[in-house]
Tab-separated table of C-alpha atoms in Angstrom:
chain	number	residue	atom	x	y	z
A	1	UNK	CA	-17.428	138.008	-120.447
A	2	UNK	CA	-20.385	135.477	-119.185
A	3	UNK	CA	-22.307	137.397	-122.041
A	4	UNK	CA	-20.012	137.019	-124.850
A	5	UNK	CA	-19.558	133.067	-123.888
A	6	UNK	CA	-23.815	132.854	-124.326
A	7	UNK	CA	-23.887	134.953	-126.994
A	8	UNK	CA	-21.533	132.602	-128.863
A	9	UNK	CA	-22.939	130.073	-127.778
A	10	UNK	CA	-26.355	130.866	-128.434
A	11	UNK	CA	-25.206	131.694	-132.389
A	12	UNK	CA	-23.829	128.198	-133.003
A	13	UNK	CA	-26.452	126.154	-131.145
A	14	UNK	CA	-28.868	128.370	-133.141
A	15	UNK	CA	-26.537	127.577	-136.242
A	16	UNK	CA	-26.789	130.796	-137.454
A	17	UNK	CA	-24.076	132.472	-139.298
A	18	UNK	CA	-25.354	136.331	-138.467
A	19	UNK	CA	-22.709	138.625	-139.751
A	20	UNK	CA	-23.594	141.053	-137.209
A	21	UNK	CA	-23.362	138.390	-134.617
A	22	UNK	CA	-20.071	136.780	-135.843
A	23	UNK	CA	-18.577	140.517	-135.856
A	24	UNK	CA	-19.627	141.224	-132.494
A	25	UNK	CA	-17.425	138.349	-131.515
A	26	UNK	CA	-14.570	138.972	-133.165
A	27	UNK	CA	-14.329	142.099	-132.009
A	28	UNK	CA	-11.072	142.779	-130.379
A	29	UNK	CA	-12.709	145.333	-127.993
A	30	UNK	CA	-14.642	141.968	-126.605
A	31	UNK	CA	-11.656	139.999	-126.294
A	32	UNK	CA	-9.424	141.902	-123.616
A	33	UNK	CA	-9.685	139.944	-120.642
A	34	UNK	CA	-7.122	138.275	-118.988
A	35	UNK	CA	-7.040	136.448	-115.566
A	36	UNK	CA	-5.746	137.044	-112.403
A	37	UNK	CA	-6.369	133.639	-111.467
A	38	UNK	CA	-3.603	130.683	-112.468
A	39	UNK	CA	-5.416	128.525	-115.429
A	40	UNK	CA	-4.432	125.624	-112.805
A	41	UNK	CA	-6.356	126.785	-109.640
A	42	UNK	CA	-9.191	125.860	-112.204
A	43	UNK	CA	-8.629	122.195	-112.474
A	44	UNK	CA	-10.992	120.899	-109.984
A	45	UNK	CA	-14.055	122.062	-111.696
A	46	UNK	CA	-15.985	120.534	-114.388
A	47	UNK	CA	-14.528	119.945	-117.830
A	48	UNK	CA	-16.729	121.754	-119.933
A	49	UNK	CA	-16.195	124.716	-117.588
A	50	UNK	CA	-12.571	124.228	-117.940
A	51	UNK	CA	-12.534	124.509	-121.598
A	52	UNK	CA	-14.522	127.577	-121.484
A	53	UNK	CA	-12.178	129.321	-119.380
A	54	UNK	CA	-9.357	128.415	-121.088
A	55	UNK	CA	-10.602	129.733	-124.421
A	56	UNK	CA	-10.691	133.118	-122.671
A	57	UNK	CA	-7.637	132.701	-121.471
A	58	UNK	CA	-6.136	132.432	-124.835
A	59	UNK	CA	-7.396	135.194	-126.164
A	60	UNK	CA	-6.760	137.796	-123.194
A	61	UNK	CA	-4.708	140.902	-124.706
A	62	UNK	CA	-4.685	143.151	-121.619
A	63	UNK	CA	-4.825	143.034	-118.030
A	64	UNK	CA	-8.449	144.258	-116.622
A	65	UNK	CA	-9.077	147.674	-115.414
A	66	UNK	CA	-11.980	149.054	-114.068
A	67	UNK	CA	-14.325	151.050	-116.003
A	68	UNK	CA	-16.593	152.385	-113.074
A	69	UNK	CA	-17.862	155.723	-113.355
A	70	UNK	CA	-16.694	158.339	-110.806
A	71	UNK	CA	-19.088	161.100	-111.160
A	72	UNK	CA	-22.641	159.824	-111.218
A	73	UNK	CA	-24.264	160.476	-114.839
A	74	UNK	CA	-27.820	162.152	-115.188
A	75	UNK	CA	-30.246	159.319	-115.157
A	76	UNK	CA	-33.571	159.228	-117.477
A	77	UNK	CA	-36.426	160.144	-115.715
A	78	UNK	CA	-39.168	157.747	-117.971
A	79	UNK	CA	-37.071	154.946	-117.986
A	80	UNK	CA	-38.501	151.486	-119.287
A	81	UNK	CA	-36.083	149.080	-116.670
A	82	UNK	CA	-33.539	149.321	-114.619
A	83	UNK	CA	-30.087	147.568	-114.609
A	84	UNK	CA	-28.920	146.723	-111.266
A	85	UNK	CA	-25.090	146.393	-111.621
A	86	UNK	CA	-21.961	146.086	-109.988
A	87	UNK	CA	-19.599	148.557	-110.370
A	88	UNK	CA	-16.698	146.922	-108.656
A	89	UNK	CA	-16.682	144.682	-111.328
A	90	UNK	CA	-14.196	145.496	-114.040
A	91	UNK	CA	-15.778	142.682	-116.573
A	92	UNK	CA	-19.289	143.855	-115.906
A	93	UNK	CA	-18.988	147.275	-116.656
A	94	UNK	CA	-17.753	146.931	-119.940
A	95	UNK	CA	-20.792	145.692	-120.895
A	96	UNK	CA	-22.431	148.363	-118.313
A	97	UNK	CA	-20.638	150.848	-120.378
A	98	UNK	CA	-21.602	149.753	-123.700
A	99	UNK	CA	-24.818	149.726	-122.755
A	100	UNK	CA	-25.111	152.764	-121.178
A	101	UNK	CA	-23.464	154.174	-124.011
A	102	UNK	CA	-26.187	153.005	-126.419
A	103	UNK	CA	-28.735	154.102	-123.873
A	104	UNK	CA	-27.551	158.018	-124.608
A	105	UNK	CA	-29.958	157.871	-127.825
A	106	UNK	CA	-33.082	155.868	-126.227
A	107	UNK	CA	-33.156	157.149	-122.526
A	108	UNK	CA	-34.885	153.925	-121.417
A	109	UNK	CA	-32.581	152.070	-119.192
A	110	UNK	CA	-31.625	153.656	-115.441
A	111	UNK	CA	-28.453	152.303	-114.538
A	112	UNK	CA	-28.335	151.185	-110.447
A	113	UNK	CA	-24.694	150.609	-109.037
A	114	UNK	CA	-24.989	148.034	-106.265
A	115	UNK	CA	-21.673	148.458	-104.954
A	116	UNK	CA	-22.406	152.470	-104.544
A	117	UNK	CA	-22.640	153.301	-100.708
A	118	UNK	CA	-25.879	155.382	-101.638
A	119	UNK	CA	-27.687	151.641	-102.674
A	120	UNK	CA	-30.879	151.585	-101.020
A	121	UNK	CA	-32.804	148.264	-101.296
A	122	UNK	CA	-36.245	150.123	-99.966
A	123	UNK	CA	-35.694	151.644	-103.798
A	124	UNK	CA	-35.379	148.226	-105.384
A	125	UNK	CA	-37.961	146.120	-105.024
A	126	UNK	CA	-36.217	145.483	-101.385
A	127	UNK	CA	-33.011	143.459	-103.241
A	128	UNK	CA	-30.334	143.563	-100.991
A	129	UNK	CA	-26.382	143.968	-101.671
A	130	UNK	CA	-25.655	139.985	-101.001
A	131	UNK	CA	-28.991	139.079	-103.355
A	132	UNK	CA	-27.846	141.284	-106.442
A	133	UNK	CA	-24.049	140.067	-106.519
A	134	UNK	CA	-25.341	136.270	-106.690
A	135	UNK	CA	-26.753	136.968	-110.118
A	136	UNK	CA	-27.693	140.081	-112.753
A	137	UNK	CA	-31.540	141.293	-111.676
A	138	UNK	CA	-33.558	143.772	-113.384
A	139	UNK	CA	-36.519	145.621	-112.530
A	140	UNK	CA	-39.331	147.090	-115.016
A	141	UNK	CA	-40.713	149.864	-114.556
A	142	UNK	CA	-44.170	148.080	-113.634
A	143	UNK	CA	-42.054	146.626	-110.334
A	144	UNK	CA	-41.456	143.354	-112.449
A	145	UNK	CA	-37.964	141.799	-111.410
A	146	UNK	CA	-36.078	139.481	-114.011
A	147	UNK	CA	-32.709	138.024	-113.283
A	148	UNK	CA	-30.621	135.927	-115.443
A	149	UNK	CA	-30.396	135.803	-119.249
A	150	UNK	CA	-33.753	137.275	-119.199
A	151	UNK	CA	-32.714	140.338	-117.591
A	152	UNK	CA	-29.961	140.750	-120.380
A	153	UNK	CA	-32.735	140.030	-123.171
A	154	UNK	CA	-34.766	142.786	-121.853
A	155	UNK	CA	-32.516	145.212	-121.800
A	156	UNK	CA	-30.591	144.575	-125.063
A	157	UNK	CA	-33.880	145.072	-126.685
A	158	UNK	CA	-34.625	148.985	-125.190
A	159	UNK	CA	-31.379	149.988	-126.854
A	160	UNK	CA	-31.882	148.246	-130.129
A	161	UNK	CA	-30.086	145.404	-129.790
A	162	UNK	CA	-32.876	143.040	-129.434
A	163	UNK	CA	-31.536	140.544	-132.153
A	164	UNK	CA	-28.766	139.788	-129.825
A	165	UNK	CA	-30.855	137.586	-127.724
A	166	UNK	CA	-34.324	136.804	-129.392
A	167	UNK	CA	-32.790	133.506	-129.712
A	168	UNK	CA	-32.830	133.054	-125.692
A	169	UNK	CA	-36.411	133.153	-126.060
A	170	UNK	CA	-37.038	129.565	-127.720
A	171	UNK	CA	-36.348	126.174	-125.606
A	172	UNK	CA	-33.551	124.344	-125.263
A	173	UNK	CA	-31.448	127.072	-125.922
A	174	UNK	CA	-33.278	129.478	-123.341
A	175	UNK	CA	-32.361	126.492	-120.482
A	176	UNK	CA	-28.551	126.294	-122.144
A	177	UNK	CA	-27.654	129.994	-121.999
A	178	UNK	CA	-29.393	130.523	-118.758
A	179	UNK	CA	-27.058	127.502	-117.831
A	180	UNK	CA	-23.494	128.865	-119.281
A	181	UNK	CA	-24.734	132.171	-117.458
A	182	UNK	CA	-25.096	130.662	-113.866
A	183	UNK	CA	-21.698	129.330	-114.024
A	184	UNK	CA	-19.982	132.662	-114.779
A	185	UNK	CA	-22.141	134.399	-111.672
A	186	UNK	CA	-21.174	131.411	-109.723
A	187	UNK	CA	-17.094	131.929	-110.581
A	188	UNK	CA	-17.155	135.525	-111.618
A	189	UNK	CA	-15.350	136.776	-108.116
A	190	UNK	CA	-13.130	134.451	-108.533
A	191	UNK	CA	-12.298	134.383	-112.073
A	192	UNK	CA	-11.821	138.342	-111.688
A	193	UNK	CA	-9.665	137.980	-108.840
A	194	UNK	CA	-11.317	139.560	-106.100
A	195	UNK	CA	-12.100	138.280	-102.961
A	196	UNK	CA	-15.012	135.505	-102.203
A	197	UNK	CA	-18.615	137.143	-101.173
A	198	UNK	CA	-18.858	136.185	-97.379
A	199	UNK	CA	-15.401	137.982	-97.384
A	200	UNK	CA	-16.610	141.703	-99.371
A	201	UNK	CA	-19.409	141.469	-97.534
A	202	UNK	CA	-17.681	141.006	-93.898
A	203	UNK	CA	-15.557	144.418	-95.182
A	204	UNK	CA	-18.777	146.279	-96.154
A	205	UNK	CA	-20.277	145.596	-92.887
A	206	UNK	CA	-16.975	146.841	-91.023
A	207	UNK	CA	-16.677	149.820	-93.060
A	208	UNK	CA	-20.669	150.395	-92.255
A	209	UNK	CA	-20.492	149.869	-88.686
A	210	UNK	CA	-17.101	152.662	-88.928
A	211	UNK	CA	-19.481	155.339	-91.166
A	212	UNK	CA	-22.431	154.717	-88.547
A	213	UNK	CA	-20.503	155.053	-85.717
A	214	UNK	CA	-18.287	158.261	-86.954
A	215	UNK	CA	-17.698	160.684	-89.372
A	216	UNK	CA	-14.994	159.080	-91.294
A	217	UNK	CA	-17.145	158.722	-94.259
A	218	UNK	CA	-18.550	162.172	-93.938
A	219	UNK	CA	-17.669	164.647	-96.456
């Protein structure tokens, strides 16, 4: 969702009139989202935020489901960057999904679920659970972490979809979309209804401390 608000935003501040672009967005299949959250808890934030949210509103056709992947997928083994994700996030992985579908014909991008027990930080450039769900990161395979709109831009481009945000890489519109993306990671929990961060992460530590301290998560 944060993606398809600075992708359209990023096509009219660019004033271009891309076919490709202007499909993308009226793409029913990038329109399904619907709230959990009343349109009025979302008075008390800033206008232009307000108008945003809305606008998605409007067009929600279907409540969200999750799209996470239960069985773990075979993952390339010369891959050009990794995608750290969260997979509790029913928003996120449908443009995890997409992506990884693309991905089946270029083999570049290994796909890293942050919410998966199995996580491992000491694997990740030492990126911790708390530090991922603030914000997307990605790491290249040279050890290079990007985050933000960036992150997006780089890996768009290793499944041929580049064009989408070459236009992030010019000033002001690289500081506007990196700005319409850091309010969606600031409001995503919320906006998808789940619970705020100090509270997942108080139940990830409980359910750690029960795994380390017995075999309930044994198998």
């Amino acid at each position: 969702m944060a993606m398809a608000l600075t992708r359209a935003c990023c096509c009219t501040l660019a004033r271009q009139r891309n076919p490709l672009c202007s499909s993308f967005l009226r793409n029913p299949h990038h329109q399904r989202i619907r709230f959990r959250q009343p349109l009025q808890s979302f008075k008390s934030y800033p206008a232009g935020f307000q108008r945003r949210i809305r606008a998605i509103h409007e067009a929600a056709v279907e409540p969200i489901t999750s799209n996470k992947q239960n069985e773990p997928l075979p993952q390339p083994q010369n891959w050009n960057i990794k995608m750290l994700y969260d997979g509790d996030c029913p928003l996120c992985m449908r443009e995890v999904n997409m992506l990884r579908e693309r991905n089946e014909s270029y083999g570049t991008i290994k796909f890293v679920d942050i919410s998966s027990d199995e996580y491992s930080p000491e694997e990740n450039q030492g990126l911790d659970y708390k530090t991922v769900m603030g914000r997307i990161h990605a790491i290249l395979s040279d050890g290079t972490v990007v985050t933000d709109v960036e992150a997006f831009r780089k890996l768009y481009e290793q499944v041929g979809l580049g064009w989408v945000y070459a236009v992030t890489k010019y000033e002001p519109i690289a500081t506007i979309a990196d700005a319409i993306y850091s309010v969606w990671a600031k409001y995503r929990l919320q906006i998808t209804g789940r619970p705020p961060l100090e509270v997942i992460l108080d139940t990830r530590k409980k359910k750690d401390e029960i795994c380390n301290n017995s075999n309930a998560c044994k198998m």
